[in-house]
Coordinates of C-alpha atoms and ligand atoms in Angstrom, one line a residue:
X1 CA 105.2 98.4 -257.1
X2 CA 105.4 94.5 -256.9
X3 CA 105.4 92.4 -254.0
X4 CA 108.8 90.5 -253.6
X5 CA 107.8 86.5 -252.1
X6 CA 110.8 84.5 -251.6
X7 CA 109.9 81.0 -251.0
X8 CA 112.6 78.3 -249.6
X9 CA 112.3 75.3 -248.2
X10 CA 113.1 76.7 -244.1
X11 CA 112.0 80.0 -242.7
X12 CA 114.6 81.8 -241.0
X13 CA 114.2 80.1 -237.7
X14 CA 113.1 76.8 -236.7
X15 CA 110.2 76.1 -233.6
X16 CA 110.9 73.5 -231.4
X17 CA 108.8 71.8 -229.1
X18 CA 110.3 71.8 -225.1
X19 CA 106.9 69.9 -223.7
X20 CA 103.1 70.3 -223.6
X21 CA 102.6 73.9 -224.8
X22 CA 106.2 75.2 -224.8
X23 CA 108.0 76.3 -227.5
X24 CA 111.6 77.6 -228.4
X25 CA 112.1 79.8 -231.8
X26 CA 116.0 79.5 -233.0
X27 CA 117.4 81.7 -235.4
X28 CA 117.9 79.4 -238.7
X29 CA 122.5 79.3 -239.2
X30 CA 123.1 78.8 -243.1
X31 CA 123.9 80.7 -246.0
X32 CA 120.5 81.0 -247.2
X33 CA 119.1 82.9 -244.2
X34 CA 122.7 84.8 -243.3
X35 CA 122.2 86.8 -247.3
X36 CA 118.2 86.7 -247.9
X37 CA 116.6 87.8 -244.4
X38 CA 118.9 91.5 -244.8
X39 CA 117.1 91.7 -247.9
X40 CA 113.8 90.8 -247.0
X41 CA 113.8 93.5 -244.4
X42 CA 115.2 95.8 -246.6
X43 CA 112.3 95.6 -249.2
X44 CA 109.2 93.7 -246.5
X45 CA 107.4 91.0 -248.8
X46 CA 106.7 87.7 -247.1
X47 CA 108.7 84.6 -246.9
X48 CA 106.9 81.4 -247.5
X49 CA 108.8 78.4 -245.6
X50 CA 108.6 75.2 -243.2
X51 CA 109.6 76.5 -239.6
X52 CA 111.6 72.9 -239.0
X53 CA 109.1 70.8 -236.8
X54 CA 106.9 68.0 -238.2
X55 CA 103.2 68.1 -238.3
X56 CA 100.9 71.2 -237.1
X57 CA 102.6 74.2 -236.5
X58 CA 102.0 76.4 -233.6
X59 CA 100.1 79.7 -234.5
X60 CA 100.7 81.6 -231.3
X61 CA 104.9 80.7 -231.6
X62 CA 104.7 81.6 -234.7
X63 CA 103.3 84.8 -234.4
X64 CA 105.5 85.7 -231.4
X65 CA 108.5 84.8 -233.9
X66 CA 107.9 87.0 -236.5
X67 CA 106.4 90.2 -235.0
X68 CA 108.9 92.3 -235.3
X69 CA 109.9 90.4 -238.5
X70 CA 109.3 93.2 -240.8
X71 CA 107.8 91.2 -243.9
X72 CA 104.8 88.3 -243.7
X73 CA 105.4 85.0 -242.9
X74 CA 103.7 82.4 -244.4
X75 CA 104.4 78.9 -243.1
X76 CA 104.2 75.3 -245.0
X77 CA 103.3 72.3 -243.2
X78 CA 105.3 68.8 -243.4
X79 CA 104.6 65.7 -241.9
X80 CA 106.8 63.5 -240.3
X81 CA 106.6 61.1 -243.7
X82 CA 107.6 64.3 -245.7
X83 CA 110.2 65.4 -243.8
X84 CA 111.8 62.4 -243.8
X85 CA 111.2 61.4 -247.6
X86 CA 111.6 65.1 -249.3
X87 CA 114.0 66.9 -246.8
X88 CA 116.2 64.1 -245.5
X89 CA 115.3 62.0 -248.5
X90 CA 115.3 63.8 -251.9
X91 CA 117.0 66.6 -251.1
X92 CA 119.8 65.7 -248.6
X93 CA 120.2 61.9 -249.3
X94 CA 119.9 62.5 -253.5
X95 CA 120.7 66.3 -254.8
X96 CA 123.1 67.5 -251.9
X97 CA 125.3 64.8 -252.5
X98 CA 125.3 64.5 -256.2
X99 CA 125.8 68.3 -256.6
X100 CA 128.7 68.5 -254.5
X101 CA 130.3 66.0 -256.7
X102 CA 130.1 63.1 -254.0
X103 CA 127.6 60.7 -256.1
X104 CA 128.7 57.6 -254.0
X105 CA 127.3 58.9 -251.0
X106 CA 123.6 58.9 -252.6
X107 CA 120.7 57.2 -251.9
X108 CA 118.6 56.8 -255.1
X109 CA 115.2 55.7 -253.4
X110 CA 112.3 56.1 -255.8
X111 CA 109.7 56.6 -253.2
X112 CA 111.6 60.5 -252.3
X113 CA 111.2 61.7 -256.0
X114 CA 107.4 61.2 -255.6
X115 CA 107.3 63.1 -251.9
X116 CA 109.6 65.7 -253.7
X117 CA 106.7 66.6 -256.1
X118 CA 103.9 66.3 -253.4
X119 CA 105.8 69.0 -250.9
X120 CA 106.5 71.1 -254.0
X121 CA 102.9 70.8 -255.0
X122 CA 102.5 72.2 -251.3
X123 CA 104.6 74.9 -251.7
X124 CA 103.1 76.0 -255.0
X125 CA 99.3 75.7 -253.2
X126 CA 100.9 78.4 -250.6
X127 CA 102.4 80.3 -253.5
X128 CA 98.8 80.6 -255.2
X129 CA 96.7 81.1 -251.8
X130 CA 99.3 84.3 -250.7
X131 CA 100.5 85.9 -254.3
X132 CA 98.5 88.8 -255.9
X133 CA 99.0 89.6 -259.8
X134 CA 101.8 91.2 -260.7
X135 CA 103.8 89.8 -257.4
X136 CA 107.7 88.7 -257.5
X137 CA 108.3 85.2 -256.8
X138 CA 111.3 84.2 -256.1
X139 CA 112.1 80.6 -255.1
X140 CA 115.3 79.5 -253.9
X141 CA 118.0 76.2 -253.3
X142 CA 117.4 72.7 -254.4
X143 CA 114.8 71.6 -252.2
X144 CA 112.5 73.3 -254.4
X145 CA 113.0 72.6 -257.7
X146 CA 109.6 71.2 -258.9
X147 CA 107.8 74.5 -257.9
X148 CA 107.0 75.7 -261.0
X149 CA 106.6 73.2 -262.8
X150 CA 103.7 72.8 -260.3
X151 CA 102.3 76.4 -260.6
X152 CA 102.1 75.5 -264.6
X153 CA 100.1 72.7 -263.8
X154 CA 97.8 74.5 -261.4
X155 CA 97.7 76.6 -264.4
X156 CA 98.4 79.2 -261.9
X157 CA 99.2 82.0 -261.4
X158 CA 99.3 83.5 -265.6
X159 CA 100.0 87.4 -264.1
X160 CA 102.8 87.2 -261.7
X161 CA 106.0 89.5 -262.6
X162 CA 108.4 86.9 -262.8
X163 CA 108.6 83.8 -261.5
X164 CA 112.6 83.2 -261.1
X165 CA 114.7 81.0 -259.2
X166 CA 118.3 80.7 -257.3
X167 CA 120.7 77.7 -256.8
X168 CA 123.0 78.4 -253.8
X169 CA 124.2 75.2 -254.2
X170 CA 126.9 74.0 -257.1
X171 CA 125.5 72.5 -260.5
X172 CA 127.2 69.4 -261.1
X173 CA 128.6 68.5 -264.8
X174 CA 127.1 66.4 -267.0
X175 CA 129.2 63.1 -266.2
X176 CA 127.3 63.5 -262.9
X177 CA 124.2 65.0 -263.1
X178 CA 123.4 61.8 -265.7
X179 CA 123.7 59.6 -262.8
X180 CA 120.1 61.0 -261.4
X181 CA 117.3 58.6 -262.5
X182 CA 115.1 62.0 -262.7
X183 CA 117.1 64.1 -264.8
X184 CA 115.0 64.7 -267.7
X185 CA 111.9 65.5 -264.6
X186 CA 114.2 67.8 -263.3
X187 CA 115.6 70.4 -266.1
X188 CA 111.8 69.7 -267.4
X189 CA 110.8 71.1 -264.5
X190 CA 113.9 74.0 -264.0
X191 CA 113.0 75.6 -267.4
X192 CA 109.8 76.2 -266.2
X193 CA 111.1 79.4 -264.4
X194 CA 111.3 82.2 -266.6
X195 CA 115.2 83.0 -264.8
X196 CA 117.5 80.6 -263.7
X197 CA 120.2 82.0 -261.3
X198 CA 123.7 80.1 -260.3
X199 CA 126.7 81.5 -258.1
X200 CA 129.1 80.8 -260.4
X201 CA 130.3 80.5 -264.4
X202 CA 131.3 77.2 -263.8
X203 CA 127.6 76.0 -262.7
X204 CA 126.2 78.0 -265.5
X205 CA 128.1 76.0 -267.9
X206 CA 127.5 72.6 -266.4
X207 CA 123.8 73.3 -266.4
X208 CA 123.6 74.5 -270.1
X209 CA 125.8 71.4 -271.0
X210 CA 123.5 69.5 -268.7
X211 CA 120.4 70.7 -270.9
X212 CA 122.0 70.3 -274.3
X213 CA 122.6 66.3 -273.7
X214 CA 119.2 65.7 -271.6
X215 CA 116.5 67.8 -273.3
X216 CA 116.9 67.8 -277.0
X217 CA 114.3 70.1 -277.5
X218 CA 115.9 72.9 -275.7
X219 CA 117.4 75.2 -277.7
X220 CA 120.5 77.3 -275.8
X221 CA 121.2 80.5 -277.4
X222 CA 124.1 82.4 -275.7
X223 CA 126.1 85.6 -276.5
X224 CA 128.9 86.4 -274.1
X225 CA 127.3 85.5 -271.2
X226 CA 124.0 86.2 -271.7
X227 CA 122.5 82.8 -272.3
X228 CA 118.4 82.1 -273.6
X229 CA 116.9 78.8 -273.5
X230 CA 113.9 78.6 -275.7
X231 CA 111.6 75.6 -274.3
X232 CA 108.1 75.2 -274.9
X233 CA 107.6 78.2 -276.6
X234 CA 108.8 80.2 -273.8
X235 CA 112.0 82.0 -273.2
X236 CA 114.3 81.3 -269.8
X237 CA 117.2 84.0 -269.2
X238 CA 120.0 81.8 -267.4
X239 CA 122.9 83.4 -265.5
X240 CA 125.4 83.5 -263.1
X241 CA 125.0 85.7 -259.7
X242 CA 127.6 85.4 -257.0
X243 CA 126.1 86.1 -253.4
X244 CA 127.4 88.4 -251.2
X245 CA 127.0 89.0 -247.8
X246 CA 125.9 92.4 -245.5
X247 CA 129.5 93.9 -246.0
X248 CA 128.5 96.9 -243.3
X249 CA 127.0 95.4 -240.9
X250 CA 130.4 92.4 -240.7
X251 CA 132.5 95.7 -241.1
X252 CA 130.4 97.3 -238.1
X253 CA 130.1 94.1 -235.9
X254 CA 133.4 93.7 -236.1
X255 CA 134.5 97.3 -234.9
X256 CA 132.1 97.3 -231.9
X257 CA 133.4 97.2 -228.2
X258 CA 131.9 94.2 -227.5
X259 CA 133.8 92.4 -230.5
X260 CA 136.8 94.4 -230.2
X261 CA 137.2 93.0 -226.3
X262 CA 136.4 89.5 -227.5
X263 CA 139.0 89.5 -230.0
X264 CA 141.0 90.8 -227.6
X265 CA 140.5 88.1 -224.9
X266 CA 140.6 85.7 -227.3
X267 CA 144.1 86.5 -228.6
X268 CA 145.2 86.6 -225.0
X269 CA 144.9 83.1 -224.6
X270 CA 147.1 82.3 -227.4
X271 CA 150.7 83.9 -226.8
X272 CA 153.1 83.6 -229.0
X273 CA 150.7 82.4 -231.7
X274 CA 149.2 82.8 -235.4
X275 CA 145.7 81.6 -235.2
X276 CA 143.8 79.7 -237.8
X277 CA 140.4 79.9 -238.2
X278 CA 137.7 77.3 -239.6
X279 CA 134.1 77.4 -239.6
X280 CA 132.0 75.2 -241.1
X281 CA 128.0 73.8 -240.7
X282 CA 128.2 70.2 -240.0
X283 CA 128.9 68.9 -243.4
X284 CA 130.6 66.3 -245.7
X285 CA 130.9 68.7 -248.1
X286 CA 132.8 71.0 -246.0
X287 CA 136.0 69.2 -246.4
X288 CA 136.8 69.0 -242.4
X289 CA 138.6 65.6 -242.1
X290 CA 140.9 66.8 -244.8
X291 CA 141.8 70.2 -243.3
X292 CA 142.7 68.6 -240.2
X293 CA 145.0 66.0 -241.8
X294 CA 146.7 68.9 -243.7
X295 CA 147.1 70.4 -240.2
X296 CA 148.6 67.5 -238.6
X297 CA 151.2 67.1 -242.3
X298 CA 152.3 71.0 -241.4
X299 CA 152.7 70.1 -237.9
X300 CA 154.7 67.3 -238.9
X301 CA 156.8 68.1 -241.4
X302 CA 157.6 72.0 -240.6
X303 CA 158.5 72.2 -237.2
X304 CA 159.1 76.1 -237.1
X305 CA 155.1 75.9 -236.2
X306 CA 154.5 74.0 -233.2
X307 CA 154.0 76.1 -230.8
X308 CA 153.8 78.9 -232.9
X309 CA 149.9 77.7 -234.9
X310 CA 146.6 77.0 -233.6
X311 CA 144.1 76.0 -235.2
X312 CA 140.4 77.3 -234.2
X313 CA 137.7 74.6 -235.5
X314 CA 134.3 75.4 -235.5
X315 CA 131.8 72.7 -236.4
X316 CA 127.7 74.0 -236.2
X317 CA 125.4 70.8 -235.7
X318 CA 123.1 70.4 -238.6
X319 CA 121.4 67.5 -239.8
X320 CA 122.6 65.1 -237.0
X321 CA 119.5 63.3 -237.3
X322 CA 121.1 61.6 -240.1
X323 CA 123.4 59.2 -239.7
X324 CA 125.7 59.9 -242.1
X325 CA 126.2 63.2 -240.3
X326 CA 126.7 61.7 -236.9
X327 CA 129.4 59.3 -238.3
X328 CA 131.1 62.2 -240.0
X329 CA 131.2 63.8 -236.4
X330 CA 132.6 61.1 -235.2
X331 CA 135.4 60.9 -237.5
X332 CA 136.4 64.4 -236.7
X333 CA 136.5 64.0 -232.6
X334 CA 138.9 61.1 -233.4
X335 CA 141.3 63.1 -235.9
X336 CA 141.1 66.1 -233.4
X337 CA 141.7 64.0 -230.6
X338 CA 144.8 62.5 -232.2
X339 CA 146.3 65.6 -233.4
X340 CA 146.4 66.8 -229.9
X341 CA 147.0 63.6 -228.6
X342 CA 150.3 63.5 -230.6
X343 CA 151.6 67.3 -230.7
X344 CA 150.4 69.1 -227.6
X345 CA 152.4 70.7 -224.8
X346 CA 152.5 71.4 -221.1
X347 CA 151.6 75.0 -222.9
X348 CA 150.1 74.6 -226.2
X349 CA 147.3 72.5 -227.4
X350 CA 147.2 72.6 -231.6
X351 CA 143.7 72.6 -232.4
X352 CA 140.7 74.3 -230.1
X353 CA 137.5 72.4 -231.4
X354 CA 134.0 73.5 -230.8
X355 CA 131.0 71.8 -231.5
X356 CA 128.3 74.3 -231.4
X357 CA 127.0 77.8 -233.1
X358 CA 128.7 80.8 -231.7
X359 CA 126.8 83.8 -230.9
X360 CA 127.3 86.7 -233.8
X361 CA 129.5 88.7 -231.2
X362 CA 131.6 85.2 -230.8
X363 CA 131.7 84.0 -234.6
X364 CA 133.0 88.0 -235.4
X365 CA 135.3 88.4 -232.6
X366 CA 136.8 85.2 -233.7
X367 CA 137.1 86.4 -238.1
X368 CA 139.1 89.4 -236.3
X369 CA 141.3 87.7 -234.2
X370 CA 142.7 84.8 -236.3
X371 CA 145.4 86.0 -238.9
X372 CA 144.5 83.1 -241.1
X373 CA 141.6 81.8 -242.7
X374 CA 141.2 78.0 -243.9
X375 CA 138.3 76.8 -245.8
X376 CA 138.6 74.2 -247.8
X377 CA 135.3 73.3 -249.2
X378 CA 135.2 69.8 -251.6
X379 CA 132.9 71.8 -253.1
X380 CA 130.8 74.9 -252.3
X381 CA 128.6 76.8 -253.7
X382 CA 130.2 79.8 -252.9
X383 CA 131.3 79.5 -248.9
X384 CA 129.6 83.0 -247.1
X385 CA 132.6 82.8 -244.3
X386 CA 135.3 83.4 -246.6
X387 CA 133.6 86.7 -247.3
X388 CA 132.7 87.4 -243.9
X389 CA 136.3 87.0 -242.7
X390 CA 137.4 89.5 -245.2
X391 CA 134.5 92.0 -244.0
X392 CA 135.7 91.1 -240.6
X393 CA 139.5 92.2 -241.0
X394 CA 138.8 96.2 -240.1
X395 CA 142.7 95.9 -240.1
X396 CA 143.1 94.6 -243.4
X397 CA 145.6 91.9 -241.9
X398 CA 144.8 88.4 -242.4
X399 CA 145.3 85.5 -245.2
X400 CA 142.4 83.4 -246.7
X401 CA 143.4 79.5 -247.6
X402 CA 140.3 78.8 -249.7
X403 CA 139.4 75.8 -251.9
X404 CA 139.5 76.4 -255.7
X405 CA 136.0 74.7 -255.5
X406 CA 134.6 77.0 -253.8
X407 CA 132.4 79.4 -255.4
X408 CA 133.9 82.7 -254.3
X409 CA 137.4 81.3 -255.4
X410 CA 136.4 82.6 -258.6
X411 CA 135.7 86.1 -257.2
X412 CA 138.6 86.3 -255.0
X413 CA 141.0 84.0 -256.6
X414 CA 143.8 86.4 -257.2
X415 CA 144.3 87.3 -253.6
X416 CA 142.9 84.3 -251.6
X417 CA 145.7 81.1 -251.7
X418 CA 143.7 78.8 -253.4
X419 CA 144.3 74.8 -252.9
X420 CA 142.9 71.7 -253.8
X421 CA 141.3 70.3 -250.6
X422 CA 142.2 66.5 -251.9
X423 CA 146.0 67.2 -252.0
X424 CA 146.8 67.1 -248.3
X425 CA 150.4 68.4 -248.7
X426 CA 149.7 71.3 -250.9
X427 CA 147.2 72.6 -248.0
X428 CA 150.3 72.1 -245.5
X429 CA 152.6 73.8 -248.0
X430 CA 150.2 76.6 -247.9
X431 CA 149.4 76.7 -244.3
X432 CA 153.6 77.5 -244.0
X433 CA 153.2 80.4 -247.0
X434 CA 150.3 81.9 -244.8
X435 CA 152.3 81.5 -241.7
X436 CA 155.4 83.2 -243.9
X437 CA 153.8 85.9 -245.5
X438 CA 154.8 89.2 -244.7
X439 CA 152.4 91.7 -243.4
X440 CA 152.5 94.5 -246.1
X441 CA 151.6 91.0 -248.8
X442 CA 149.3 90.1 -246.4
X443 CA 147.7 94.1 -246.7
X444 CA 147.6 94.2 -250.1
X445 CA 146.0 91.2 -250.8
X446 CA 143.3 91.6 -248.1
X447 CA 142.8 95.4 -249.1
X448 CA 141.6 94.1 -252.4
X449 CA 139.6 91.2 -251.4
X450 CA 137.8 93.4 -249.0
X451 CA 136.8 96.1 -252.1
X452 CA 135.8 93.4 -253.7
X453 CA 133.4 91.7 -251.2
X454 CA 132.5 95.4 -250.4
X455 CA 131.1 96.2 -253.7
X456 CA 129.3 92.9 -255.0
X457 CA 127.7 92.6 -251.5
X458 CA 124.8 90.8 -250.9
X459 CA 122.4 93.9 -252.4
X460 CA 123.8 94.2 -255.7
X461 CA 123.6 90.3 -255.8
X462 CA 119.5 91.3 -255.2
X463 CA 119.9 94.1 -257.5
X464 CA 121.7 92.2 -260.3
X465 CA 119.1 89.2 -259.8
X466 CA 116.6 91.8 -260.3
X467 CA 117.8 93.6 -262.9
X468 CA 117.9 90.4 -264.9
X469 CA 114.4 89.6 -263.9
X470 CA 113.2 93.3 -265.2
X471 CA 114.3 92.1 -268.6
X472 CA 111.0 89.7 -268.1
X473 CA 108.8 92.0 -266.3
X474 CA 108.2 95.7 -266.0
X475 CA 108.8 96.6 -262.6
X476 CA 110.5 94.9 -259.9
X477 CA 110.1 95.3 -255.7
X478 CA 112.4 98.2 -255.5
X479 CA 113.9 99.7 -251.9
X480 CA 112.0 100.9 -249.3
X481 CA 112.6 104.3 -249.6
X482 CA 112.9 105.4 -245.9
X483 CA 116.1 102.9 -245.7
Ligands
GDG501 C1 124.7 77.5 -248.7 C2 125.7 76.9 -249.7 C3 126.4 79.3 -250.2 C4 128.7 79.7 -239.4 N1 129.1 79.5 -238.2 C5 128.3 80.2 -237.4 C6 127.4 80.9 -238.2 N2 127.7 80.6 -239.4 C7 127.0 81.2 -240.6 C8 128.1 82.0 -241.4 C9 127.5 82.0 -242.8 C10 126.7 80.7 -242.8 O1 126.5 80.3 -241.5 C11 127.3 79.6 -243.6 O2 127.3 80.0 -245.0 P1 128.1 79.2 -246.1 O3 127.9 80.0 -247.3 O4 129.5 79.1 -245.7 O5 127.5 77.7 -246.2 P2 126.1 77.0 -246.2 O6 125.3 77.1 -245.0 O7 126.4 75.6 -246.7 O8 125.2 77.8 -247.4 C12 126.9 77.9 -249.8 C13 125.3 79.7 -249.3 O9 124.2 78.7 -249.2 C14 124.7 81.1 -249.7 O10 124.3 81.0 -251.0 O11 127.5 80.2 -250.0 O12 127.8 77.4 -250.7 O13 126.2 75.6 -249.3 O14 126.7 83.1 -243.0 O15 128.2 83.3 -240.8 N3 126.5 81.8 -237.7 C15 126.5 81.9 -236.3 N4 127.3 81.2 -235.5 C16 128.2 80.3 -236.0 O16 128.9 79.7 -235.2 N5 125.6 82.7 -235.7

């Protein structure tokens, strides 16, 4: 049987130095981890990374961390340099904006593209020192791009099963993507994978268009949707896989004492009231600012909900060691501030802001609790907390507000309300719907989202992946059988 290796850019936790010698080991919050480690310890394998500290890494931490892991770990080194020029650089100041769509707020510094290549050159070296013939490789998200195009010129490794790749992130269209100085580097590079995988329809189009204009000697066969590129005498299957999440174990968490008195607790200390729920990583992308001026425009022009609404905002800290990110934080104290400056009560306070990862008890006991869902994502790849709420709703009550650019919109657009997170009074319109709705509309649009994130859960996103990549090699990493 082969050996599935997933290689991405963080391991599933991140070391951090407390002083000489001591060491603290986080659990890794994102997307990423939340739908590949349940499948990693489903199968074992090993997971190639960078555990999220600059220069040597810590072999005794390390190996504390992932004892009872249940796959290898194999970690990749970065220097301070690196980090700063590949991770904050290329990959966060260059290809996370662009592919969301927000080119402006890009940073086109030549010197990243160079440290781009050098750290993928450093992931391929740990690809070729840990794979065995006939292993799975599987690289995933845009930090690593460039890594087979680096294996091909290590002219490594000629036996592996497949050697595919995964975008969780959106694929921007053409207008946009032709803004990157390195575009023609880039798909160069992509179609050296023999499968490409994307969330949606909509980023397998853009791609394909995106390969059509830039690399002229591509040729793009497709039929339905199956879609061939033929590059370099090679063959790349393209496709579109949306991720799905551990439906069982949400549905489970969410049913367990512990959540069950947390919800409980929780919807105590708001009488009287419909509770709306956001959570988001820290993130420009996530469309924050705008759901909280959409808040304050319901609040303003539909009095029937103060007093009646609150609004639950969780913000995770990531990247605050840029910036950008710590500005955008900033922006959102001052809009929550004024919103509660302006509406509250001697009894009710409008929005409940935290700043900082709950504990996967908290983060579940809060999907049950608050009837209504509002993500609004300027664009997602596909947004993992939409699903989870639905797993979440064991009563199959609640409504999901969701941006139409987010990924799973186009999985569980007929039942989620879909807006467009730029038009500030449509998401207050819809925020009054939600509040409106009557509970048996509310049912039967939740009992279907929740079949649907049921079935095209996070294992037959592996399994589809998979199956796609079988139509390359012979056998692929199957179950363990004992699970
Ligand atoms: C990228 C793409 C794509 C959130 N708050 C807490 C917490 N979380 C967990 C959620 C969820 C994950 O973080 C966030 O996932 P998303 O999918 O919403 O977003 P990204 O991190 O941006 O992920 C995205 C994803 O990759 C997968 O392909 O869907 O579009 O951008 O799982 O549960 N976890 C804990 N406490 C929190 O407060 N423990």
């Amino acid at each position: 049987m082969n050996r599935l290796i997933i290689v991405s850019n963080r391991l599933p936790f991140a070391l951090d130095s407390t002083g000489a010698d001591l060491w603290t080991v986080t659990p890794a919050v994102g997307g990423l981890v939340s739908a590949v480690e349940p499948v990693l310890r489903e199968r074992g394998g090993t997971w190639i990374g960078w555990p999220g500290i600059a220069g040597k890494i810590p072999q005794g931490p390390l190996a504390e961390a992932t004892r009872d892991a249940g796959y290898n770990v194999v970690p990749v080194a970065l220097s301070e340099t690196e980090r700063n020029e590949f991770y904050y650089g290329y990959s966060n100041e260059v290809i996370w904006p662009l592919f969301h769509d927000l080119q402006n707020f890009c940073n086109f510094e030549p010197a990243y593209w160079q440290a781009y290549k050098q750290v993928n050159e450093r992931y391929a070296d740990a690809i070729i020192r840990n794979a065995r013939p006939d292993d799975f490789i599987w690289v995933h998200d845009y930090h690593l791009m460039y890594v087979a195009q680096a294996l091909r010129e290590r002219s490594a490794p000629q036996n592996l099963a497949a050697l595919t790749f995964f975008l969780h992130i959106p694929f921007p269209p053409y207008d946009i993507f032709s803004k990157l100085p390195q575009q023609r580097g880039l798909l160069r590079a992509l179609l050296q994978f023999n499968l490409l995988g994307f969330q949606t329809r909509r980023d397998v189009r853009n791609f394909l268009q995106c390969v059509r204009r830039v690399m002229p000697d591509a040729k793009v066969l497709s039929r339905g949707e199956t879609h061939v590129i033929r590059f370099e005498k090679r063959k790349i299957r393209v496709g579109h896989f949306p991720i799905g999440i551990d439906f069982d174990s949400f549905e489970n968490g969410a049913k367990s004492e512990e959540v069950t008195q947390r919800s409980q607790q929780l919807r105590a200390n708001f009488p009287d009231c419909q509770l709306i729920l956001g959570s988001d990583r820290l993130d420009y992308s996530k469309g924050i600012p705008e759901r909280l001026r959409a808040f304050r425009n319901a609040l303003e022009r539909y009095a029937e909900l103060r007093g009646r609404v609150a609004l639950i905002q969780i913000v995770v800290p990531s990247r605050v060691e840029i910036p950008r990110y710590h500005e955008f934080k900033g922006r959102i104290d001052r809009l929550v501030g004024d919103i509660n400056g302006h509406f509250s009560t001697s009894t009710w306070i409008p929005v409940q802001y935290h700043f900082r990862g709950l504990d996967r008890e908290d983060l579940l006991a809060h999907y049950r609790a608050c009837d209504i869902a509002f993500l609004t994502p300027l664009k997602d790849g596909m947004n993992l907390v939409a699903k989870e709420y639905c797993a979440c709703r064991t009563d199959e009550d609640g409504a999901l507000i969701l941006s139409q650019f987010a990924g799973a919109a186009e999985q569980l657009k007929p039942d989620a309300l879909l807006v467009n997170p730029y038009d500030v009074e449509l998401m207050a319109d819809t925020i009054v719907k939600a509040f409106r709705m009557s509970p048996a509309e509310r049912t039967a649009r939740m009992k279907r989202m929740r079949r649907n994130v049921r079935k095209e859960n996070v294992f037959w996103w592996v399994d589809s992946f998979l199956a796609a990549a079988s139509l390359l090699a012979k056998r692929v990493p199957r179950r363990r059988r004992n699970l």
